[in-house]
mmCIF file with all atom_site columns, C-alpha atoms and ligand atoms in Angstrom:
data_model
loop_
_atom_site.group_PDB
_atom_site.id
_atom_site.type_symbol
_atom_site.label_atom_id
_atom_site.label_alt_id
_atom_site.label_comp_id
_atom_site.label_asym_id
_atom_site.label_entity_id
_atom_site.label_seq_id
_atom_site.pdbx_PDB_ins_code
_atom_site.Cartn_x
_atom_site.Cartn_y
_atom_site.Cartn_z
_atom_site.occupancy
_atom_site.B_iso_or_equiv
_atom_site.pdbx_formal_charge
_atom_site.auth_seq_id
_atom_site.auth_comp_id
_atom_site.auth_asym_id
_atom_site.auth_atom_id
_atom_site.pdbx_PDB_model_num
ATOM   1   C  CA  . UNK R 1 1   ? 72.359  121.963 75.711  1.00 77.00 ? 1   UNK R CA  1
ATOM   2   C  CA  . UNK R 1 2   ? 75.418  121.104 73.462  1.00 81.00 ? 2   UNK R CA  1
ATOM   3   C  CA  . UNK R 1 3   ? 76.751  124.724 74.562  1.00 82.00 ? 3   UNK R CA  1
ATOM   4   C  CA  . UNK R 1 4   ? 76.874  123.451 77.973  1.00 81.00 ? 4   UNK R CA  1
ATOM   5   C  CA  . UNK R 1 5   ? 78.235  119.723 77.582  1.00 82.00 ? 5   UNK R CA  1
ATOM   6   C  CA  . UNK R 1 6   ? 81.156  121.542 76.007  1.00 83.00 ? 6   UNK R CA  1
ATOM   7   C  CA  . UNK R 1 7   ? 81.351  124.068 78.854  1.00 81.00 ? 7   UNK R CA  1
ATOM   8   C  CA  . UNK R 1 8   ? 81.548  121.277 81.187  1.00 80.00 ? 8   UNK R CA  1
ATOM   9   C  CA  . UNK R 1 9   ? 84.203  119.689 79.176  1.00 81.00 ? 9   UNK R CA  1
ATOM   10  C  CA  . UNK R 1 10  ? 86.709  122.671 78.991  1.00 82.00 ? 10  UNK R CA  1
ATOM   11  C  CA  . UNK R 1 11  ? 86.415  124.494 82.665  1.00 79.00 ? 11  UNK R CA  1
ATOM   12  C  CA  . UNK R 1 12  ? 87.996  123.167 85.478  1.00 77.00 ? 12  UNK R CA  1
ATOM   13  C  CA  . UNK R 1 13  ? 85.500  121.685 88.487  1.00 72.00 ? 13  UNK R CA  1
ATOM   14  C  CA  . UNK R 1 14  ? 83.751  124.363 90.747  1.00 73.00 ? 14  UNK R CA  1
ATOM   15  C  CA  . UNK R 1 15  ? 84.123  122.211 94.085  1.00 75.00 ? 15  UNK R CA  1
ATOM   16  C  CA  . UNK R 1 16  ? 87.134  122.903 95.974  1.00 73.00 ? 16  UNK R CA  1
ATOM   17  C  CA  . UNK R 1 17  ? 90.317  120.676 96.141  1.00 72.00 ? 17  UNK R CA  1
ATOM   18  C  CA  . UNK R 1 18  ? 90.499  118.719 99.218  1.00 66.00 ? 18  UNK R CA  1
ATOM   19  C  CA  . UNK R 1 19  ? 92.943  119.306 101.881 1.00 64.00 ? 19  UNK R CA  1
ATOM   20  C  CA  . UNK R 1 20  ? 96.112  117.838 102.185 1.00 67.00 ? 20  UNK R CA  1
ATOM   21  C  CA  . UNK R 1 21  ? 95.972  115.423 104.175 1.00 64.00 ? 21  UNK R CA  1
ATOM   22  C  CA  . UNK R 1 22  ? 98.494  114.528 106.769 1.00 74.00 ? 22  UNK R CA  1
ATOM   23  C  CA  . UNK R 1 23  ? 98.078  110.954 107.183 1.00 77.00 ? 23  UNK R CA  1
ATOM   24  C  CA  . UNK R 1 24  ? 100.523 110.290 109.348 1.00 79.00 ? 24  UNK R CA  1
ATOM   25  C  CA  . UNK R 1 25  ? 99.813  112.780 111.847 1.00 79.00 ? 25  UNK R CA  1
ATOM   26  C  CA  . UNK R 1 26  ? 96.038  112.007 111.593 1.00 80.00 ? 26  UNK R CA  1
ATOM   27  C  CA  . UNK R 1 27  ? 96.948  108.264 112.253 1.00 81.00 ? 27  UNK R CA  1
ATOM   28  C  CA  . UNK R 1 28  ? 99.109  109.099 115.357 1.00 81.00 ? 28  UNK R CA  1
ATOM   29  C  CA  . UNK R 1 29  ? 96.849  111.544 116.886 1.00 80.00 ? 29  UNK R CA  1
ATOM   30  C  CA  . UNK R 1 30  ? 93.552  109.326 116.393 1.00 82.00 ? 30  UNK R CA  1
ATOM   31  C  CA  . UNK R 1 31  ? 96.005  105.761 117.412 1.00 82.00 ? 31  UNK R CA  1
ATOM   32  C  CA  . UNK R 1 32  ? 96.906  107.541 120.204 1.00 83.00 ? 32  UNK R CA  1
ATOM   33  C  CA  . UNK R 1 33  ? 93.308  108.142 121.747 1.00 84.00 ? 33  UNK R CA  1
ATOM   34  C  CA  . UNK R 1 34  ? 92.516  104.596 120.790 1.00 84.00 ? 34  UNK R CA  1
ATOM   35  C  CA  . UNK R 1 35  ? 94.916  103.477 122.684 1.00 83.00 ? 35  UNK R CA  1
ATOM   36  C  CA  . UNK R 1 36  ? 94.032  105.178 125.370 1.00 83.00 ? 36  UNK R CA  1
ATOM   37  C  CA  . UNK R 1 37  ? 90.795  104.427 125.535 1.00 83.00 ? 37  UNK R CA  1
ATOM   38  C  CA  . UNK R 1 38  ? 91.585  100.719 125.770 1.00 83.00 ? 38  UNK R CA  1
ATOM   39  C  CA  . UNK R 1 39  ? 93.908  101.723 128.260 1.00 81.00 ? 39  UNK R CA  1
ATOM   40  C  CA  . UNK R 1 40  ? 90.945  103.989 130.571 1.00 80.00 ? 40  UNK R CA  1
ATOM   41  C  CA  . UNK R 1 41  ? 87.663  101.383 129.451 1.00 80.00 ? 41  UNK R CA  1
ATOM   42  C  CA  . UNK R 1 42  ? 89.169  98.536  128.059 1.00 82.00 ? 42  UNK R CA  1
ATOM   43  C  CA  . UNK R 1 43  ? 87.347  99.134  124.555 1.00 83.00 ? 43  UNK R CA  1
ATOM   44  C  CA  . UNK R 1 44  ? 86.622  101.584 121.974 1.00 86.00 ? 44  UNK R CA  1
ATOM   45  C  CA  . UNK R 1 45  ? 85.540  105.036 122.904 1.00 90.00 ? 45  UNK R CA  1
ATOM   46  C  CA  . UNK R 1 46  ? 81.417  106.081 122.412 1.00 94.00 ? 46  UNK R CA  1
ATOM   47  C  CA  . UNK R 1 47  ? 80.790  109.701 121.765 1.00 95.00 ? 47  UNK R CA  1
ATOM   48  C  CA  . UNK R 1 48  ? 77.192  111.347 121.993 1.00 96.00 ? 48  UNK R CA  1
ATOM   49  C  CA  . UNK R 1 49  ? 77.059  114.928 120.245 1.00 96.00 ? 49  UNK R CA  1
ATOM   50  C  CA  . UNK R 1 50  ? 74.468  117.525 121.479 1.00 96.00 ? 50  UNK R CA  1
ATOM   51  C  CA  . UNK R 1 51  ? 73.941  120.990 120.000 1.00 96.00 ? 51  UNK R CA  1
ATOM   52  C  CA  . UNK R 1 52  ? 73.129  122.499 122.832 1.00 95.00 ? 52  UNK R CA  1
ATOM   53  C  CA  . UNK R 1 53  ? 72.151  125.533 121.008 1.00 94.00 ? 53  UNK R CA  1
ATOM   54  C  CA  . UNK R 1 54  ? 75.011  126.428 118.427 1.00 95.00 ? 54  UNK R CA  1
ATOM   55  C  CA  . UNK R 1 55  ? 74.794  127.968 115.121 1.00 95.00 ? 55  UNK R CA  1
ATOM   56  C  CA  . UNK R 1 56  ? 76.122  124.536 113.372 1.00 94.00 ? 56  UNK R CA  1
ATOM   57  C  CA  . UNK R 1 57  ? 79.372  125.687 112.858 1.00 95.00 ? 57  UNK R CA  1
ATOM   58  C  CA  . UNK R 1 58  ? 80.960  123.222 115.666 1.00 96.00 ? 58  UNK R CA  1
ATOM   59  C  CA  . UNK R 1 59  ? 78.913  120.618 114.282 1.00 96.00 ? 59  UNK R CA  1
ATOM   60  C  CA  . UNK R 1 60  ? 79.904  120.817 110.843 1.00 95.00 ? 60  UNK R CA  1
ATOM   61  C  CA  . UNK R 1 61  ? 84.136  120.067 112.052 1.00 95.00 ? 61  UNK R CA  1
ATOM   62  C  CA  . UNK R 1 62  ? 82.605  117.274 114.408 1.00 95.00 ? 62  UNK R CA  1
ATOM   63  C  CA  . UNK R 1 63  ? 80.511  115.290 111.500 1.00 94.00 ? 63  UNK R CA  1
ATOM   64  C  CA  . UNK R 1 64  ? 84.132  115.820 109.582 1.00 93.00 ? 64  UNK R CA  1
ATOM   65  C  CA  . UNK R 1 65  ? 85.331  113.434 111.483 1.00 91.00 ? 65  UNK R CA  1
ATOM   66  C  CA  . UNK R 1 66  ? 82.954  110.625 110.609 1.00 91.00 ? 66  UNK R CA  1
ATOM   67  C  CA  . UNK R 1 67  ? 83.639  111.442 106.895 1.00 90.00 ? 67  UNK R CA  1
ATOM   68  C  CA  . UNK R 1 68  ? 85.761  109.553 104.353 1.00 87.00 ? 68  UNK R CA  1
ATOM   69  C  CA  . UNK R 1 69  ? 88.557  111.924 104.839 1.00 86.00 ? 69  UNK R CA  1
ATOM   70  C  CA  . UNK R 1 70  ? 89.419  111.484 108.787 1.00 87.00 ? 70  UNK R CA  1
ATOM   71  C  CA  . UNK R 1 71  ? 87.134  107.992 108.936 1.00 88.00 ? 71  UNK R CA  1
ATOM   72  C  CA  . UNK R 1 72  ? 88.221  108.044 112.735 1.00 88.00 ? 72  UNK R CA  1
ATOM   73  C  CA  . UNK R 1 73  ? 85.729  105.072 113.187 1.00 87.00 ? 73  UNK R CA  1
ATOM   74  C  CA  . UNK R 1 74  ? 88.541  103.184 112.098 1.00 87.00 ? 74  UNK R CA  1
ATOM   75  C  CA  . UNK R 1 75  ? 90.313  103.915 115.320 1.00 86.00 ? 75  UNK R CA  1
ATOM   76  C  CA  . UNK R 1 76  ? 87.365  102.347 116.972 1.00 85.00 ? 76  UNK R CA  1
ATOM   77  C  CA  . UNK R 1 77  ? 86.176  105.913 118.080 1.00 89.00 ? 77  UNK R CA  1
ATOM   78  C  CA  . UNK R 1 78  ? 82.009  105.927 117.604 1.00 91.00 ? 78  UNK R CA  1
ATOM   79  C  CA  . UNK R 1 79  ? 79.193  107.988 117.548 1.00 95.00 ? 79  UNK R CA  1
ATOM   80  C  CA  . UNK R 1 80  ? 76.100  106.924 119.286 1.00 94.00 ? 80  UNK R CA  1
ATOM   81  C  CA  . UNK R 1 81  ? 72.611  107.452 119.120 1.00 94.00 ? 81  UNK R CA  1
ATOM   82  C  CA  . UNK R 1 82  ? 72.061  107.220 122.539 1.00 94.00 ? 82  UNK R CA  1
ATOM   83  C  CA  . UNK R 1 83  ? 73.242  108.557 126.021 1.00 94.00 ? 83  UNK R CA  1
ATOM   84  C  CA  . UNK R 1 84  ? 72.806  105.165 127.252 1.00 95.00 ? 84  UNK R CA  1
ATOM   85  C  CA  . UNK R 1 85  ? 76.214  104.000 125.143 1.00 94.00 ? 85  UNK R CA  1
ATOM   86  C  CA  . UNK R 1 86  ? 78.169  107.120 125.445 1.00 95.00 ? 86  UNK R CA  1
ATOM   87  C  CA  . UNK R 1 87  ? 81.410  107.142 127.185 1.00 93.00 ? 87  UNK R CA  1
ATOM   88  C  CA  . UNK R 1 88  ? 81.562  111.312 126.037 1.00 93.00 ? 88  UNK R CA  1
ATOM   89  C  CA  . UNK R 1 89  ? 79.152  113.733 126.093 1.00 96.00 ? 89  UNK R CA  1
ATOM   90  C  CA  . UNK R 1 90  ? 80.493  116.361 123.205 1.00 96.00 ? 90  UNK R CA  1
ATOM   91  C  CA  . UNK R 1 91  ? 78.528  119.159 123.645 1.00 97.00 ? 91  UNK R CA  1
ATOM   92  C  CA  . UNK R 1 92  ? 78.242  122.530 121.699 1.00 97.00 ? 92  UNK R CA  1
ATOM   93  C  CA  . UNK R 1 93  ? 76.935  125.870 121.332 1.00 93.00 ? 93  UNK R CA  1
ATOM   94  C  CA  . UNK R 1 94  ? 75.708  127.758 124.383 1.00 96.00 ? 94  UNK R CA  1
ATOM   95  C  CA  . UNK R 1 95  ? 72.878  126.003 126.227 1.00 96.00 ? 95  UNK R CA  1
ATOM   96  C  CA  . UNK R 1 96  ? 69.800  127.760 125.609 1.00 96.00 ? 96  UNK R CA  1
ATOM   97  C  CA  . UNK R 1 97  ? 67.086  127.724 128.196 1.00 96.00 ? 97  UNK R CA  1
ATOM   98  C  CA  . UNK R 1 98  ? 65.153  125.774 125.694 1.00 96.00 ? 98  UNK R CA  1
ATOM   99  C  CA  . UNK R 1 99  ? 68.265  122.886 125.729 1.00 96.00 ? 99  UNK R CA  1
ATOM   100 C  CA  . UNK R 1 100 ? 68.834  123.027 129.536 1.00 96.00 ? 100 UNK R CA  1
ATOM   101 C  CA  . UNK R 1 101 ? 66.413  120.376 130.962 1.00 96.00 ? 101 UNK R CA  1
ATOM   102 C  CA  . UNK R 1 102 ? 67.176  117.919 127.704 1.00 96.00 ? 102 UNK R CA  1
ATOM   103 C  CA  . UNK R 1 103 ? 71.092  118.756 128.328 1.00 96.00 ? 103 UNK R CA  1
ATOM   104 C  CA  . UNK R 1 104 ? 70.389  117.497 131.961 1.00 96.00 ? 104 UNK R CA  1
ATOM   105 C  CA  . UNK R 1 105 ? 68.178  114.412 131.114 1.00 96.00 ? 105 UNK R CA  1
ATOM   106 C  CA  . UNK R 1 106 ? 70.836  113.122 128.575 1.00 96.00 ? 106 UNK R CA  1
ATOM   107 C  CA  . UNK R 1 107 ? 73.655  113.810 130.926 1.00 97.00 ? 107 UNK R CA  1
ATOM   108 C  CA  . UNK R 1 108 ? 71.706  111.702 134.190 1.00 96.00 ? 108 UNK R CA  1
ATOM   109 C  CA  . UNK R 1 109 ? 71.229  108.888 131.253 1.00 96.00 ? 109 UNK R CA  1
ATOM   110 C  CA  . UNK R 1 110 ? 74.592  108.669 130.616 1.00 95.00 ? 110 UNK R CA  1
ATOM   111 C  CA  . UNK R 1 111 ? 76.014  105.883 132.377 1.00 94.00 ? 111 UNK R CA  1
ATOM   112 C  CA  . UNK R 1 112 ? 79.176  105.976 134.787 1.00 90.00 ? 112 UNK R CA  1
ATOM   113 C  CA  . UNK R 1 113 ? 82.045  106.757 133.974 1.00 87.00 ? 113 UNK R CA  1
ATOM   114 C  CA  . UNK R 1 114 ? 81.460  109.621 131.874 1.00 90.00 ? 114 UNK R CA  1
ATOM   115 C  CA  . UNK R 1 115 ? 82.935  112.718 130.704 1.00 92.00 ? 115 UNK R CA  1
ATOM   116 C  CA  . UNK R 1 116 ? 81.545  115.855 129.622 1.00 95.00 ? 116 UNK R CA  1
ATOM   117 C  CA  . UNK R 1 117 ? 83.728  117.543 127.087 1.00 95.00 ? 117 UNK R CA  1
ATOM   118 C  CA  . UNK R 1 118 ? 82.515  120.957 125.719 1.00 96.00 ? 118 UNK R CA  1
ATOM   119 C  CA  . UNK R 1 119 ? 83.278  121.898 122.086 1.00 96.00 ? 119 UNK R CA  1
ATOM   120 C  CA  . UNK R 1 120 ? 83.969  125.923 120.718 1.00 96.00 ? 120 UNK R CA  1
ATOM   121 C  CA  . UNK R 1 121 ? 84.011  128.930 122.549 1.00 95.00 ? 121 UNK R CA  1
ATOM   122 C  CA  . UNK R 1 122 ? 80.180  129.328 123.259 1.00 96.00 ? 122 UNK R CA  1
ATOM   123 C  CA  . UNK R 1 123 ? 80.231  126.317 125.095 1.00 96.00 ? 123 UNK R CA  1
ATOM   124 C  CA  . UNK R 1 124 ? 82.575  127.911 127.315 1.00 94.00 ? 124 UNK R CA  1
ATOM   125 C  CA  . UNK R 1 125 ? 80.665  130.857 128.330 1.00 92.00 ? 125 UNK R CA  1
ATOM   126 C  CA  . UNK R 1 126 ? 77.767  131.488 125.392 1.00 91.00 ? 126 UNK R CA  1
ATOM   127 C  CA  . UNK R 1 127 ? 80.660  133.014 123.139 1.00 91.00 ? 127 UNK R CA  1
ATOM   128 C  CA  . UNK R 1 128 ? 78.888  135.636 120.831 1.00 92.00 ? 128 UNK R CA  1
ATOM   129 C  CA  . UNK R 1 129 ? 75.287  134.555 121.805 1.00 92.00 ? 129 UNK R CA  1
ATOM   130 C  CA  . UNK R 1 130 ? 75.979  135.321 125.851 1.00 90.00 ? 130 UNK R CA  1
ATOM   131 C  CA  . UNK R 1 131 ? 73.823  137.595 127.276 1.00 91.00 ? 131 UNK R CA  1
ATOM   132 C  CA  . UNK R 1 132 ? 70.505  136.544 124.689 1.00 93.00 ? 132 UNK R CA  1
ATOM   133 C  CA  . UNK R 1 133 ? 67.643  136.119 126.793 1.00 95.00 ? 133 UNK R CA  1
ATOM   134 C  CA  . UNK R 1 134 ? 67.205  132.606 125.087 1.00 94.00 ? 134 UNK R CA  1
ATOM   135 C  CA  . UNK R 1 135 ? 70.574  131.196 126.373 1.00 95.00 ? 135 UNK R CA  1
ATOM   136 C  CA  . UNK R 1 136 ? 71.057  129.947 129.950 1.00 94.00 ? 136 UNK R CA  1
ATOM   137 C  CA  . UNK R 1 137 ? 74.923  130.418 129.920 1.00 93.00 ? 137 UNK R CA  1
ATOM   138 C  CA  . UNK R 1 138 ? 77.889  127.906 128.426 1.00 95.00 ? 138 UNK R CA  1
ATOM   139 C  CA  . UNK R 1 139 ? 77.941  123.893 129.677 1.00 95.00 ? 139 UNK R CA  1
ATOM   140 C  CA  . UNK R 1 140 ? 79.386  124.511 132.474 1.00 94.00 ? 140 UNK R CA  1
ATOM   141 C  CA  . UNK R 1 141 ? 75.827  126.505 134.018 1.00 93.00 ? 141 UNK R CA  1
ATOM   142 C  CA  . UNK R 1 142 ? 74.205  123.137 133.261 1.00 94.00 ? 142 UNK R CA  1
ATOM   143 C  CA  . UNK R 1 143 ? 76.963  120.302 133.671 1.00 95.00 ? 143 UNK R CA  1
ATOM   144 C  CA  . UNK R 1 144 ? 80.151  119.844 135.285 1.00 94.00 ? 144 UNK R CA  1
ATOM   145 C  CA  . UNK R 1 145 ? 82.295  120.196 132.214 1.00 94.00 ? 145 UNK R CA  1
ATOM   146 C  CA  . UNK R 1 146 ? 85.476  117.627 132.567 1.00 92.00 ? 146 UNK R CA  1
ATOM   147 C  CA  . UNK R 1 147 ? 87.335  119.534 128.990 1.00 92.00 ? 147 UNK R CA  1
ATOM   148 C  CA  . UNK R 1 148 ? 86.913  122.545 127.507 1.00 95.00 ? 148 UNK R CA  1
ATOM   149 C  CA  . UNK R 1 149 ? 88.005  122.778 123.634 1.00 95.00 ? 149 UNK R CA  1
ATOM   150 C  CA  . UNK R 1 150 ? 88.626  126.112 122.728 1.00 95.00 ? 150 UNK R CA  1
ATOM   151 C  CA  . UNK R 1 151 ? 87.977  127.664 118.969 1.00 94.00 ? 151 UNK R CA  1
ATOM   152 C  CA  . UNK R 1 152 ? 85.391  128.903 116.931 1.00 95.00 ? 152 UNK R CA  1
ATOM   153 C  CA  . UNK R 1 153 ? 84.662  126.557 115.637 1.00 94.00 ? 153 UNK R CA  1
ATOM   154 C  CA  . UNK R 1 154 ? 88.044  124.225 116.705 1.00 95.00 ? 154 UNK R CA  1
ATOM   155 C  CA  . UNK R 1 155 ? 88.822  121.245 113.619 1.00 93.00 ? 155 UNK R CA  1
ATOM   156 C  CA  . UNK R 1 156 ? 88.854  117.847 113.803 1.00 92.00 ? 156 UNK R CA  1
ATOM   157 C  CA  . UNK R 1 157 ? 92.637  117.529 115.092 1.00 89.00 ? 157 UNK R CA  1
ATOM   158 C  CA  . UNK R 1 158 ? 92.020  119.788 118.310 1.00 91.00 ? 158 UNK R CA  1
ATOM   159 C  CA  . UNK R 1 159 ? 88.791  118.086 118.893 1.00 93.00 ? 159 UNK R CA  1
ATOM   160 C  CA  . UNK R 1 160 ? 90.951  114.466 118.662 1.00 90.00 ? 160 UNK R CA  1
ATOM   161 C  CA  . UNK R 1 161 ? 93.740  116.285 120.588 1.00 88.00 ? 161 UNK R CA  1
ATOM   162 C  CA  . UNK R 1 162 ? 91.032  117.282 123.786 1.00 89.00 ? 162 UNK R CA  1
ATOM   163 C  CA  . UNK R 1 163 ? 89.773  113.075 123.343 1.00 88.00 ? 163 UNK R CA  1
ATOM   164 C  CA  . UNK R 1 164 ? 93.492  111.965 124.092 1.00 86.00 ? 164 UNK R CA  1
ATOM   165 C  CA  . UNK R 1 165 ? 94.314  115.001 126.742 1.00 87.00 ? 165 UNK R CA  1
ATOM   166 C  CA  . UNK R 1 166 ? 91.115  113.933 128.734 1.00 85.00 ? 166 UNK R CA  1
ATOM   167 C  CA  . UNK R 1 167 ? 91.133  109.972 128.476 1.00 83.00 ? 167 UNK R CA  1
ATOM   168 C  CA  . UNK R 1 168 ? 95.220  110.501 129.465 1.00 82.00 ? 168 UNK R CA  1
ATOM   169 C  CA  . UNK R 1 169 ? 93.555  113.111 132.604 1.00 79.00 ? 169 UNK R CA  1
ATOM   170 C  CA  . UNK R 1 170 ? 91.290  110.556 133.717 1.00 75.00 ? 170 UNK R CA  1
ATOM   171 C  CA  . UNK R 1 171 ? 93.705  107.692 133.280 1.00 68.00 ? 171 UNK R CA  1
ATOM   172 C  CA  . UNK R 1 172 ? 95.607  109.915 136.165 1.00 68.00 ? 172 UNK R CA  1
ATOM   173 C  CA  . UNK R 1 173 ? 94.392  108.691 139.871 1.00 60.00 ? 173 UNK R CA  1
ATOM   174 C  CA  . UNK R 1 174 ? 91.251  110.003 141.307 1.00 56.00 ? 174 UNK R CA  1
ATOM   175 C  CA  . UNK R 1 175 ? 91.965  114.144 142.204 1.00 47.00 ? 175 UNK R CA  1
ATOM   176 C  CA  . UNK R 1 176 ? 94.609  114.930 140.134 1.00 47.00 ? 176 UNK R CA  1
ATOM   177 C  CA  . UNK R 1 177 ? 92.033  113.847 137.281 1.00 46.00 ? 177 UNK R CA  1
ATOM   178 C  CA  . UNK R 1 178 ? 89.376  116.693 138.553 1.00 45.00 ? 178 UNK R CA  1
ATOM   179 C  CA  . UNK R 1 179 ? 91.573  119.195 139.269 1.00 40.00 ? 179 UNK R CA  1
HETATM 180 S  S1  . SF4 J 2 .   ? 81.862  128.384 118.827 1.00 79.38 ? 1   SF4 J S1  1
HETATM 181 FE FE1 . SF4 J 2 .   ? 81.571  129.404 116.833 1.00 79.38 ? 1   SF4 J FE1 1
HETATM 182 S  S2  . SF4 J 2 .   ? 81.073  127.725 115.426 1.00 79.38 ? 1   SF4 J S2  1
HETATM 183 FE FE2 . SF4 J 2 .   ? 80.748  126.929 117.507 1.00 79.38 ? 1   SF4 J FE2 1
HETATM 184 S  S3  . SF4 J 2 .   ? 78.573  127.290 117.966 1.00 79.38 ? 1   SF4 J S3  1
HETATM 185 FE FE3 . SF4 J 2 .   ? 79.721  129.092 118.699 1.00 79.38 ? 1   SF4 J FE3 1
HETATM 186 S  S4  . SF4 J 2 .   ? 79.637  130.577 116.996 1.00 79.38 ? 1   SF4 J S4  1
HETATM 187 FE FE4 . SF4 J 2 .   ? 79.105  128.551 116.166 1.00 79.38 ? 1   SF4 J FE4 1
#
């Protein structure tokens, strides 16, 4: 026991340093979709996340958001527990045929306006599960998808970057917000 209080004393922590953080860009980025949200709904923005079907991996740089390092509730950007709040439905992984009819439900008890924005590259097309028997195809097979966000899995700043390109899309008029 004493061995290892001493260990723990001389060697240097096994968790990894954090990332340097670029405030300032962080601040602009997330500002600038709360200000555009104001702007499109005249309040904050409400996010509900569904996996879909993905392997966690998009989920994992989504929750980072909510953590003490990007904090982007700050910005007045929230995650809800219901469809029934949600301004955005953030969607991952590819939509297994097991997923499909909830994806649907959630997406008819979202209320109007809403967006459907889907996160990584197998919410695109499947990605690396397409093809599975278990997987219906990517968002769009289910949902008309408004934004795709492409990576695998993509960080926190392109997921913030695809919030401000699609409130500043639908801010455009009706058409040239679709197109
Ligand atoms: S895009 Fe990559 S990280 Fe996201 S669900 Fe697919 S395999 Fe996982």
């Amino acid at each position: 026991m004493r061995k290892l209080l001493f260990e723990s004393l001389i060697r240097s922590p096994l968790t990894e340093r954090p990332p340097c953080a670029d405030e300032a860009a962080l601040v602009e980025l997330a500002g600038a979709v709360e200000r555009a949200a104001r702007r499109r709904l005249g309040r904050s923005l409400a996010i509900r996340e569904i996996d879909a079907g993905s392997c966690n991996g998009c989920e994992l740089e989504i929750h980072a958001l909510n953590n003490a390092f990007y904090d982007i509730e700050r910005f007045g950007i929230r995650f809800v527990a219901s469809p029934r709040h949600a301004d955005v439905l953030l969607v991952t992984g590819p939509v297994t045929k097991n997923m499909r009819e909830a994806l649907d439900r959630t997406y008819r008890a979202t209320p109007d306006p809403k967006w459907v924005v889907a996160v990584g590259d197998c919410a695109r097309d499947g990605g690396c599960f397409a093809g599975s028997y278990a997987v219906a195809g990517g968002v769009g097979a289910v949902l008309p998808v408004d934004l795709h966000i492409p990576g695998c899995p993509p960080p926190p700043a392109e997921i913030l970057k695809g919030l401000l390109a699609l409130l500043e899309r639908a801010a455009e008029p009706e058409g040239a917000a679709r197109a």
